[in-house]
Coordinates of C-alpha atoms in Angstrom, one line a residue:
X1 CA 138.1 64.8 95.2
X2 CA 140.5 67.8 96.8
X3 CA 138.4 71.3 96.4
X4 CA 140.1 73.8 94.1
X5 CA 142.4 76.2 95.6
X6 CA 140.7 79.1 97.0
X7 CA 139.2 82.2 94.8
X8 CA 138.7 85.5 95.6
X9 CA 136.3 87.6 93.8
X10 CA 135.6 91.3 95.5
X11 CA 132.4 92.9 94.1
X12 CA 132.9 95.8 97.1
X13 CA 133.8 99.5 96.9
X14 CA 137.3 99.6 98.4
X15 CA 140.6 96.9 97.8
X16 CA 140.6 94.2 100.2
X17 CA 143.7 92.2 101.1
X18 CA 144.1 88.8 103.1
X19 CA 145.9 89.4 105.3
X20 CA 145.8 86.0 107.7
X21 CA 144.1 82.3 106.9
X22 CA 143.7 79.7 109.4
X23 CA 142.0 75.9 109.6
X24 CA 140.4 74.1 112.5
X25 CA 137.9 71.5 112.6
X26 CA 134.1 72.5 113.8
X27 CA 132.6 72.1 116.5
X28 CA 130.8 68.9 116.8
X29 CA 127.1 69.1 118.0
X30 CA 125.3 67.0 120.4
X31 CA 124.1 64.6 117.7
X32 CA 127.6 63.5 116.9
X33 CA 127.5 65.0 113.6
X34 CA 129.3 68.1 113.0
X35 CA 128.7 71.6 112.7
X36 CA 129.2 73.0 109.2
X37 CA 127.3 71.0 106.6
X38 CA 126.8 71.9 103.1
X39 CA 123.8 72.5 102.2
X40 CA 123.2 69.8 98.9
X41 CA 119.7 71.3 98.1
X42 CA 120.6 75.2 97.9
X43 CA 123.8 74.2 95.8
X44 CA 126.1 76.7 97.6
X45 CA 126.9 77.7 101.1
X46 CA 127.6 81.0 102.6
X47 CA 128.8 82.7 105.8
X48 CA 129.0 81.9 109.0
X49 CA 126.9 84.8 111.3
X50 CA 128.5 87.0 114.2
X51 CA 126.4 85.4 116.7
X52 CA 127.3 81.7 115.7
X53 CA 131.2 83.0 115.4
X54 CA 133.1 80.4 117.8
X55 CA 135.2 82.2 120.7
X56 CA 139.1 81.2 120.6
X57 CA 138.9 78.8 123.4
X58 CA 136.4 77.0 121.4
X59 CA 138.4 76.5 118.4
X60 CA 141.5 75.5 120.7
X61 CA 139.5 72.9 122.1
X62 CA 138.3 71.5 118.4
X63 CA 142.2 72.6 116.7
X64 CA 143.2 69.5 116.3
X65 CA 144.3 70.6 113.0
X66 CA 144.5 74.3 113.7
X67 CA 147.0 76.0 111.5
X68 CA 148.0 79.9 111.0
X69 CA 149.5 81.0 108.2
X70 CA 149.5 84.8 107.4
X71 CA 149.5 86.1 103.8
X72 CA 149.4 89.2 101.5
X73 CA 146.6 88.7 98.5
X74 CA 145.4 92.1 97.4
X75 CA 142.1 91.8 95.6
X76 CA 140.8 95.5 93.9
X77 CA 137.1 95.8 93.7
X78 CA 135.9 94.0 90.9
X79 CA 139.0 92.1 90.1
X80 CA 139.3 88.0 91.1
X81 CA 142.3 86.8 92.6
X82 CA 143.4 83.0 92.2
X83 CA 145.6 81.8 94.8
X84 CA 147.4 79.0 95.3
X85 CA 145.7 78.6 98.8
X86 CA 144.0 75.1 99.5
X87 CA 140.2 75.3 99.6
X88 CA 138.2 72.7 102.3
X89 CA 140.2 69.3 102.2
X90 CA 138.0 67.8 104.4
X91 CA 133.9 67.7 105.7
X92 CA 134.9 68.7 109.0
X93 CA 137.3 71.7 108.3
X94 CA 136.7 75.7 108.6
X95 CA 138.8 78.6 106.9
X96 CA 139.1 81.5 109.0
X97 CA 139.6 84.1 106.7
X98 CA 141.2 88.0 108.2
X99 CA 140.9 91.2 105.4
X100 CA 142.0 94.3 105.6
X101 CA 141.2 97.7 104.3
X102 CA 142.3 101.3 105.2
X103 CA 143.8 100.0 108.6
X104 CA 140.6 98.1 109.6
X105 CA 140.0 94.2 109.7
X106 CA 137.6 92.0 108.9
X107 CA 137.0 88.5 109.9
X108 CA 134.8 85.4 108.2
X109 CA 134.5 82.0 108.6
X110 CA 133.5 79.3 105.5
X111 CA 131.6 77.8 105.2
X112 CA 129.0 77.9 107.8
X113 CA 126.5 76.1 109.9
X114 CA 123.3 77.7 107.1
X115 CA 122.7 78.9 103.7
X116 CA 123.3 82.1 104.2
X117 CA 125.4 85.1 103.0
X118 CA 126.0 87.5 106.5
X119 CA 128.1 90.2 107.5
X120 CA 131.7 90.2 107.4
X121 CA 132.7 90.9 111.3
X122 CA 134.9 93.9 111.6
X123 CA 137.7 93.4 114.3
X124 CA 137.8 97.5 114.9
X125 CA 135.7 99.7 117.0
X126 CA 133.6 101.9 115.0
X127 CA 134.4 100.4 111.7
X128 CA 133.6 102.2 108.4
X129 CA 133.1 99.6 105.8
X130 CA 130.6 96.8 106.3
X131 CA 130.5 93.8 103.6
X132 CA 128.6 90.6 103.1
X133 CA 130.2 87.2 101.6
X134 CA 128.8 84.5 99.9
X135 CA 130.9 81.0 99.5
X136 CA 130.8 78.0 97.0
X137 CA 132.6 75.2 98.8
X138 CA 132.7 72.7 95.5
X139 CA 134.6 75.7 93.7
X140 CA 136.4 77.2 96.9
X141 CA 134.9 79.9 95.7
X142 CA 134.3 83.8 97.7
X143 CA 132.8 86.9 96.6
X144 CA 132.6 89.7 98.6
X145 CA 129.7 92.2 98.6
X146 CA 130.1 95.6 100.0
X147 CA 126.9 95.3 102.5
X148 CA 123.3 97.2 101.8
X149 CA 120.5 97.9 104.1
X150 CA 118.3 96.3 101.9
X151 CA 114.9 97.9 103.5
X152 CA 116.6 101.9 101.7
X153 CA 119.2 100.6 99.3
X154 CA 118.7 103.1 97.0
X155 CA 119.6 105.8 99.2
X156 CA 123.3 105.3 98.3
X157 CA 122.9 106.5 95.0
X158 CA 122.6 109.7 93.0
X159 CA 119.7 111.4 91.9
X160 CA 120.2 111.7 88.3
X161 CA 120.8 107.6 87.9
X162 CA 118.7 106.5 84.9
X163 CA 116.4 104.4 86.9
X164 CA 117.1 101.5 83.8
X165 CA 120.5 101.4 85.0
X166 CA 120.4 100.4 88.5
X167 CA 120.6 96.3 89.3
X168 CA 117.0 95.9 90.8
X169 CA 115.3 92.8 92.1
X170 CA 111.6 91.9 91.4
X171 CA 109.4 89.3 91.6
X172 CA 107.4 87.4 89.1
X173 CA 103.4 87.7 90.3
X174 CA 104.1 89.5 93.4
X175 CA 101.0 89.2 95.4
X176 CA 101.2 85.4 95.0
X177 CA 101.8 84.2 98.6
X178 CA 98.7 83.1 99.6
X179 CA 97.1 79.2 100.0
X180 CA 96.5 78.8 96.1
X181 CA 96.8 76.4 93.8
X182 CA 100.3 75.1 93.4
X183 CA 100.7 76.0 89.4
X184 CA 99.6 80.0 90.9
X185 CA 101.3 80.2 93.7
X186 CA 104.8 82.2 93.0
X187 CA 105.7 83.7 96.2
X188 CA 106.1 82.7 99.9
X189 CA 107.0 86.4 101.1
X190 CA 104.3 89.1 101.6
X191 CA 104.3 92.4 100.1
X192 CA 105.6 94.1 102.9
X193 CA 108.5 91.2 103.1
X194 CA 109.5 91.7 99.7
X195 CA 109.6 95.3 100.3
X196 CA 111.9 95.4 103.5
X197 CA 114.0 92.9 101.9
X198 CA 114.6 95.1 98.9
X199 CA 112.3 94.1 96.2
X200 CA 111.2 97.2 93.6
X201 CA 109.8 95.4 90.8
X202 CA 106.5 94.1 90.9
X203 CA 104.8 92.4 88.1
X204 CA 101.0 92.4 88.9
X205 CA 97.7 90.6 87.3
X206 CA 94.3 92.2 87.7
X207 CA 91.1 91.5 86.7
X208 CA 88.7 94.4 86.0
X209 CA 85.5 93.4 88.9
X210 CA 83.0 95.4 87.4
X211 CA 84.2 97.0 84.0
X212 CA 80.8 97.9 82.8
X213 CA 80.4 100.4 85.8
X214 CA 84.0 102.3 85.8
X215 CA 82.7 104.6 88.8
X216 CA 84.0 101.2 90.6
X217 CA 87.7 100.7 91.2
X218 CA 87.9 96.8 92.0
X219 CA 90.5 95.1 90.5
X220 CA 90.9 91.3 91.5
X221 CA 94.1 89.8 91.8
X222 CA 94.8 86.8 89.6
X223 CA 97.4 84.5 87.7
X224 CA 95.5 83.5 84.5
X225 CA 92.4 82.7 84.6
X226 CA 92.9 82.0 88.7
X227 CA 92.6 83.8 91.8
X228 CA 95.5 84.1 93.9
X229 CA 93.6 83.2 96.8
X230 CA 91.7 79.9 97.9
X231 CA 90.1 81.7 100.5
X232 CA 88.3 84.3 98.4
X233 CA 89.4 87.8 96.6
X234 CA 92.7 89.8 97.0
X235 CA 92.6 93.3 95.7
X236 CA 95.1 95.6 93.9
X237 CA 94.4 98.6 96.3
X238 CA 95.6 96.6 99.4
X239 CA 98.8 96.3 97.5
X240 CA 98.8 99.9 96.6
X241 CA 98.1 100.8 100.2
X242 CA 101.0 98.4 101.5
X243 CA 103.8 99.8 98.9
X244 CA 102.4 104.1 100.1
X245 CA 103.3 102.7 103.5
X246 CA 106.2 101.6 103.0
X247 CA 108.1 104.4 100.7
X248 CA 106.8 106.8 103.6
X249 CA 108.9 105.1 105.8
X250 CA 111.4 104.9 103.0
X251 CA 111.1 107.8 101.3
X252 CA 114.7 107.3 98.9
X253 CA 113.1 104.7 97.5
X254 CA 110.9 103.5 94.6
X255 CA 108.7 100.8 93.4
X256 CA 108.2 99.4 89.6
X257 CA 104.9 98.0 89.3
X258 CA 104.3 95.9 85.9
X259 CA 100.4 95.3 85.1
X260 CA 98.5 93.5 83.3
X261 CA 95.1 92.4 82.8
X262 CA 94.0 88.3 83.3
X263 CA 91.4 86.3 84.5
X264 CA 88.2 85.1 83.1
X265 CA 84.9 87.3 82.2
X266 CA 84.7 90.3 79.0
X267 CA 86.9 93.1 80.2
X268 CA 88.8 95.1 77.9
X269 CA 92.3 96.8 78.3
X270 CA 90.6 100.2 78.1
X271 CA 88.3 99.6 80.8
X272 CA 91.6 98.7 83.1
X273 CA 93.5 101.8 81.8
X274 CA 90.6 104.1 82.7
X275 CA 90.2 102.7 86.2
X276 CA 93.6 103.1 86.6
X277 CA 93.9 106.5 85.6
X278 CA 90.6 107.6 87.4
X279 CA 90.9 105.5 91.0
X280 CA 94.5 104.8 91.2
X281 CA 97.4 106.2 89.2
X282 CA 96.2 109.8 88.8
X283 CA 97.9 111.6 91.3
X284 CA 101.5 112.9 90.2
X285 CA 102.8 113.5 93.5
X286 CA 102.4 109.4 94.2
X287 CA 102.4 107.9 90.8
X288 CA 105.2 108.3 87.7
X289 CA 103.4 107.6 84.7
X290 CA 105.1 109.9 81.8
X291 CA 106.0 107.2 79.0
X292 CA 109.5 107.8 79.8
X293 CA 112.4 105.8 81.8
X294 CA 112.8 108.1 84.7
X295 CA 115.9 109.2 86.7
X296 CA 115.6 107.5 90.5
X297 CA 115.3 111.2 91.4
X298 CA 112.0 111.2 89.7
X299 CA 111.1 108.1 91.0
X300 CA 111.7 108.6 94.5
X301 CA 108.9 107.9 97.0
X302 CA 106.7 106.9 93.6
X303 CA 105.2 103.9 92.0
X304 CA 106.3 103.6 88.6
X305 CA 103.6 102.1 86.3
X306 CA 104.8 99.9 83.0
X307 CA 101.8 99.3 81.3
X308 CA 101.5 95.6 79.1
X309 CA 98.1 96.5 77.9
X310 CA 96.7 99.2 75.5
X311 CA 95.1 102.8 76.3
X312 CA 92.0 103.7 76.1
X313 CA 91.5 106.6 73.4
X314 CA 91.7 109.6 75.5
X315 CA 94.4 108.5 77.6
X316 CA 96.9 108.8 74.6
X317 CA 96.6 112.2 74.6
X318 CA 98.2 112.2 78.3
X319 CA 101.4 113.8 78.5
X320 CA 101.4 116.2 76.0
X321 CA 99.8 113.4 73.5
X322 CA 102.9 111.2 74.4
X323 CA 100.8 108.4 75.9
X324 CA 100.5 107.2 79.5
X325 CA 102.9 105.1 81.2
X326 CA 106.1 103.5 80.3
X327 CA 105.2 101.5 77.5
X328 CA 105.4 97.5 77.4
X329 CA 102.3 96.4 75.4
X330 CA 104.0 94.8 72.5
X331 CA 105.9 92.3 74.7
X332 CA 106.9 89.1 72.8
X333 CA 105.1 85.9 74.7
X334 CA 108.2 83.7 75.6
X335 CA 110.7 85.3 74.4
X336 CA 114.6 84.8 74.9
X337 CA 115.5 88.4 74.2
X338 CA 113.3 90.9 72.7
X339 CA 112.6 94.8 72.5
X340 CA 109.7 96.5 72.9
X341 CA 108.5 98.5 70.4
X342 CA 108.9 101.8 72.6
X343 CA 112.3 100.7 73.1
X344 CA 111.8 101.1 76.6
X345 CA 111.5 97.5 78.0
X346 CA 114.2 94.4 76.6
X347 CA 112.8 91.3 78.3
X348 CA 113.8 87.6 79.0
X349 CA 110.7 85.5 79.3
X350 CA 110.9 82.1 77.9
X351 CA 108.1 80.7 80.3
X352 CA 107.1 77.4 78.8
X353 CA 109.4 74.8 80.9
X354 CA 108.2 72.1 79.4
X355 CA 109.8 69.2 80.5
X356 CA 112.4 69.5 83.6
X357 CA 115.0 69.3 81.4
X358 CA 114.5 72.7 79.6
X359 CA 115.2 74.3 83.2
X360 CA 118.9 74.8 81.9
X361 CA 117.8 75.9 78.4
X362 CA 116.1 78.6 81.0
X363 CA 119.7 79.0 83.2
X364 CA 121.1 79.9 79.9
X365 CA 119.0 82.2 78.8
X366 CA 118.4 84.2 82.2
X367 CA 122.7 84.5 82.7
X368 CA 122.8 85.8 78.6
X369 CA 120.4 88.6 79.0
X370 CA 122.2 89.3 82.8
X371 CA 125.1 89.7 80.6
X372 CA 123.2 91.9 78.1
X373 CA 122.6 94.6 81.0
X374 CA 126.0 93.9 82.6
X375 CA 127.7 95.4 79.1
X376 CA 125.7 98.7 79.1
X377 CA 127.7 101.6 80.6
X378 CA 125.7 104.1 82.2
X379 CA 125.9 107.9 81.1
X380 CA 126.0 110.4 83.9
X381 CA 125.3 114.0 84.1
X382 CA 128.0 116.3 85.1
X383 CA 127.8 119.9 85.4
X384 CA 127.3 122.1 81.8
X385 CA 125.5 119.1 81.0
X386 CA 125.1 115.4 80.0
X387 CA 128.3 112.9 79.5
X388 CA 129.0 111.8 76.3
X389 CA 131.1 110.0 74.5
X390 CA 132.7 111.6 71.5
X391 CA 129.9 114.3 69.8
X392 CA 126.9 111.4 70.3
X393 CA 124.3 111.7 72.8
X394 CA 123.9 109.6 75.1
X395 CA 121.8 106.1 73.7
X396 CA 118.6 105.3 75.0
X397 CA 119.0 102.7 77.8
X398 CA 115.9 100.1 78.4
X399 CA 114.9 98.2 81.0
X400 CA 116.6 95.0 80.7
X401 CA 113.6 92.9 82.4
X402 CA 114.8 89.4 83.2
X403 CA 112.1 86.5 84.2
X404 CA 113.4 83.3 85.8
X405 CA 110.1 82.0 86.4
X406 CA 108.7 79.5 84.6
X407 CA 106.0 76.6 84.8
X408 CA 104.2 73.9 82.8
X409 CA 101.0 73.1 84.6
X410 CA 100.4 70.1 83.9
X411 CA 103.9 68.4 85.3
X412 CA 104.6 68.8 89.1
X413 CA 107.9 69.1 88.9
X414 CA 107.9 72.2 86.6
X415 CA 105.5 74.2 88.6
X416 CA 107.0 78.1 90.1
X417 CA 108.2 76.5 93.4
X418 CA 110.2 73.5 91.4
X419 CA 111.4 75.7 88.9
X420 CA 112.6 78.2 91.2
X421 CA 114.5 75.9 93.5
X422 CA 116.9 74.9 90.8
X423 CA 116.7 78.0 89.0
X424 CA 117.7 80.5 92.2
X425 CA 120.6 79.1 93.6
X426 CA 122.2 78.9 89.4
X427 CA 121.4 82.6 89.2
X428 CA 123.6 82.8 92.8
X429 CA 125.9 81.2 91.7
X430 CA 126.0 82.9 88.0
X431 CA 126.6 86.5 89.5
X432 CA 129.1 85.5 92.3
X433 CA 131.4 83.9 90.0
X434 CA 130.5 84.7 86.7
X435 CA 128.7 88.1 85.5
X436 CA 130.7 90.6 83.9
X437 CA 133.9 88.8 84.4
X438 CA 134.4 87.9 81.1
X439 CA 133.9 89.8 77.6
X440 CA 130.2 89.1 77.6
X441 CA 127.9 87.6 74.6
X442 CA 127.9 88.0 71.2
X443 CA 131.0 89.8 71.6
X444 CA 130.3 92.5 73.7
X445 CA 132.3 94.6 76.4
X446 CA 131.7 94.6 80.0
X447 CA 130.1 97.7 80.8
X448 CA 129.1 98.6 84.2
X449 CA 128.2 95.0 85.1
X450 CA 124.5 95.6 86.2
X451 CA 121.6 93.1 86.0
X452 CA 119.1 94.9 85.0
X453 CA 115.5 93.9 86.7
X454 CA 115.7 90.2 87.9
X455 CA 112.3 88.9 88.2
X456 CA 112.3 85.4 90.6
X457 CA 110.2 83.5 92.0
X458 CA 109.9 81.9 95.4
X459 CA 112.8 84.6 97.3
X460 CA 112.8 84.6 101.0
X461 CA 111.7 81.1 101.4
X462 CA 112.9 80.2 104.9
X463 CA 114.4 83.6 105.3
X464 CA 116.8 83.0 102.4
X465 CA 117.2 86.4 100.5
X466 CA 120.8 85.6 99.2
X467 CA 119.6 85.8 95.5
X468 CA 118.2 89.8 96.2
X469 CA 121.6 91.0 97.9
X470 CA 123.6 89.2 95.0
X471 CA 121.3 91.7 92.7
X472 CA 121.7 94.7 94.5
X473 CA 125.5 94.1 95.3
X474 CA 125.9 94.5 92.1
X475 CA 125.3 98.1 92.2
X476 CA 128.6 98.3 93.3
X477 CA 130.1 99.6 90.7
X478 CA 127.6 102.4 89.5
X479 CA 127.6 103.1 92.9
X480 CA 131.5 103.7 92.6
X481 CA 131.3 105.5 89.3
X482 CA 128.8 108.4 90.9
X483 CA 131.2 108.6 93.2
X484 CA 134.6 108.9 91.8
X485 CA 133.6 110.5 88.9

């Protein structure tokens, strides 16, 4: 069946126009085969790398098929174009794809010999845009990212940001990453992989080790009632050490750290809140823990704590008798869409994948609640004071906190790393071509067309971190309403 004709779809900062589109067949490799092969078991394909780009004498000796045809499709940020262009016609073919953008050029090729999204490669010295690209051969389909460091992403944007507004990626039991049982294990990347790769949401399990004696400030890693770890105890303090490390390094950036209490034994959500308060989360200068959404001013260089379990008596009187930490204790368990009682958190988590088939009741609920942060407009301070609209302040925003993990333990092919390599590449494929294009859900308006938190499972497996850029491309267009405001 012929491929669709090409769509674009620019999610970058600045118009760009197509200016040039060519075909040649790929280079065959020394097995025969050929060297762009979709990739069946990601479900999409992205772009080819600067280093594997083809030099011009290559392609003339492959172009049996080479054509040139030069064009003029303008594409604003955040607008799709459809063109009448023909996608891929045929297994062996390659689109080489020329932008352009305040007099400089950019060149692609799709789709490529990985799974990858990569750099765009600029065609001019010293260029001053840099963008990223992913591509869905079955659709012909191309979004373009404008391109983030992802180790100090958040340096690009303003102070005063509501943190809740940004598009932030997380991971579902972060620490997971170690030999474990299957049904535990959630993550392949460590903590300081996550990190680099621009992970700021952690959601975190502990286990108080000695609650009776709170002078001590072990808290076990767990998932459940399980360790983490088959080859003996992981602690929260190494974690905590590894995140200070890394926001001195990156000092523009912050870390959301969800925690609540598992595991076997009698240990009480006041002995955890005390021991955090007393051995971990006391100093200011590290630690946000007013029960407040901060602005990512605030929260630079800081771990922000959500709490999902209750205070111990004294610590409510913290904060001017406000509490202690953004509050998330009355969290619904599996829960398509619900608000906390502080109004703080809005969270996705319908965990109980029963059967394999309820992995697209899952897809359908994780892309509606992507769509329920993507129709929230962010209100931004100017000077003389904050923006509103009409004479109404500005409405409290939440944390739109979206899980896509999922597991039933007892079948195999619902466990985290099943789950997550069907789940992943739908979410990909949900925000390149889908979110905030439309009018949203239950009749809503596209607003900024953020994400909210998206919490996944399984992210950098075999250096694959398409699903985190997709998130924080999507700061786009905050990033573009800070700036042209």
């Amino acid at each position: 069946m012929a491929a669709p004709p090409l769509t674009i779809r620019n999610l970058a900062r600045t118009p760009l126009e197509l200016k040039k589109i060519e075909r040649y067949e790929a280079l065959h490799t020394h097995g025969g085969g050929i060297a762009n092969v979709t990739n069946i078991t990601k479900g999409f394909q992205t772009l080819l790398s600067n280093q594997s780009q083809p030099t011009g004498a290559q392609i003339a000796e492959n172009a049996q098929s080479f054509s040139d045809e030069s064009v003029s499709i303008l594409t604003e940020p955040f607008r799709s174009s459809k063109t009448d262009l023909k996608g891929i016609e045929r297994p062996s073919e390659i689109l080489r794809l020329t932008f352009e953008t305040d007099g400089e050029r950019y060149r692609l090729d799709v789709p490529s010999t990985g799974n990858r999204s990569t750099t765009l490669v600029p065609l001019t010295p010293n260029p001053r845009h840099a963008y990223s690209a992913v591509f869905l051969p079955q659709k012909s389909h191309l979004t373009i990212f404008s391109f983030a460091n992802l180790s100090s992403w958040m340096q690009e944007l303003k102070d005063d940001t509501p943190l809740s507004a940004l598009s932030i990626p997380g991971t579902h039991n972060s620490p997971t990453c170690h030999r474990a049982l299957p049904s535990v294990r959630c993550q392949v990347a460590s903590i300081r992989d996550q990190l680099e790769n621009g992970v700021r949401f952690f959601d975190i399990r502990v286990q108080p080790e000695s609650p009776d004696d709170l002078s001590k400030d072990g808290l076990i890693l767990v998932h459940g009632v399980f360790p983490i770890s088959l080859s003996g105890n992981k602690y929260l303090r190494d974690v905590v050490n590894e995140v200070f490390a890394f926001l001195d390094a990156h000092p523009s950036e912050t870390l959301i750290m969800s925690l609540k209490r598992e595991g076997p034994g009698t240990h009480t959500d006041a002995q955890l809140s005390r021991i955090l308060r007393d051995h971990y989360a006391g100093d200011v200068n590290h630690w946000y823990t007013a029960p407040r959404i901060p602005t990512l001013g605030e929260a630079r260089h800081k771990i922000v704590l959500i709490r999902r379990f209750s205070l111990e008596e004294g610590l409510k009187n913290e904060w001017d008798g406000a509490g202690w930490c953004i509050d998330a204790e009355s969290w619904a368990y599996n829960t398509p869409n619900d608000l906390c009682h502080s109004g703080d958190i809005c969270v996705q988590d319908f965990c109980e994948v029963l059967e394999t088939e309820n992995i697209d009741k899952k897809i359908e609920y994780s892309t509606q609640h992507l769509e329920r942060a993507g129709a929230i407009k962010v209100f931004l301070k100017e000077e003389g004071g904050v923006q509103t609209e009409g004479d109404q302040p500005p409405p409290k925003q939440p944390f739109y906190l979206n899980f896509l993990s999922a597991s039933n333990f007892w079948k195999v092919g619902c466990w985290p790393e099943k789950i997550a390599e069907k789940l992943n590449p739908a979410i990909v494929d949900f925000l390149c071509c889908k979110h905030s294009e439309l009018e949203g859900i239950e009749g809503q308006s596209v607003g900024d067309g953020g994400t909210g938190i998206v919490v996944c499972d399984w992210v950098g497996r075999d250096g694959d971190w398409d699903l985190i850029r997709a998130i924080v491309g999507m700061n786009s267009k905050l990033w573009l309403k800070e700036h042209h405001h």
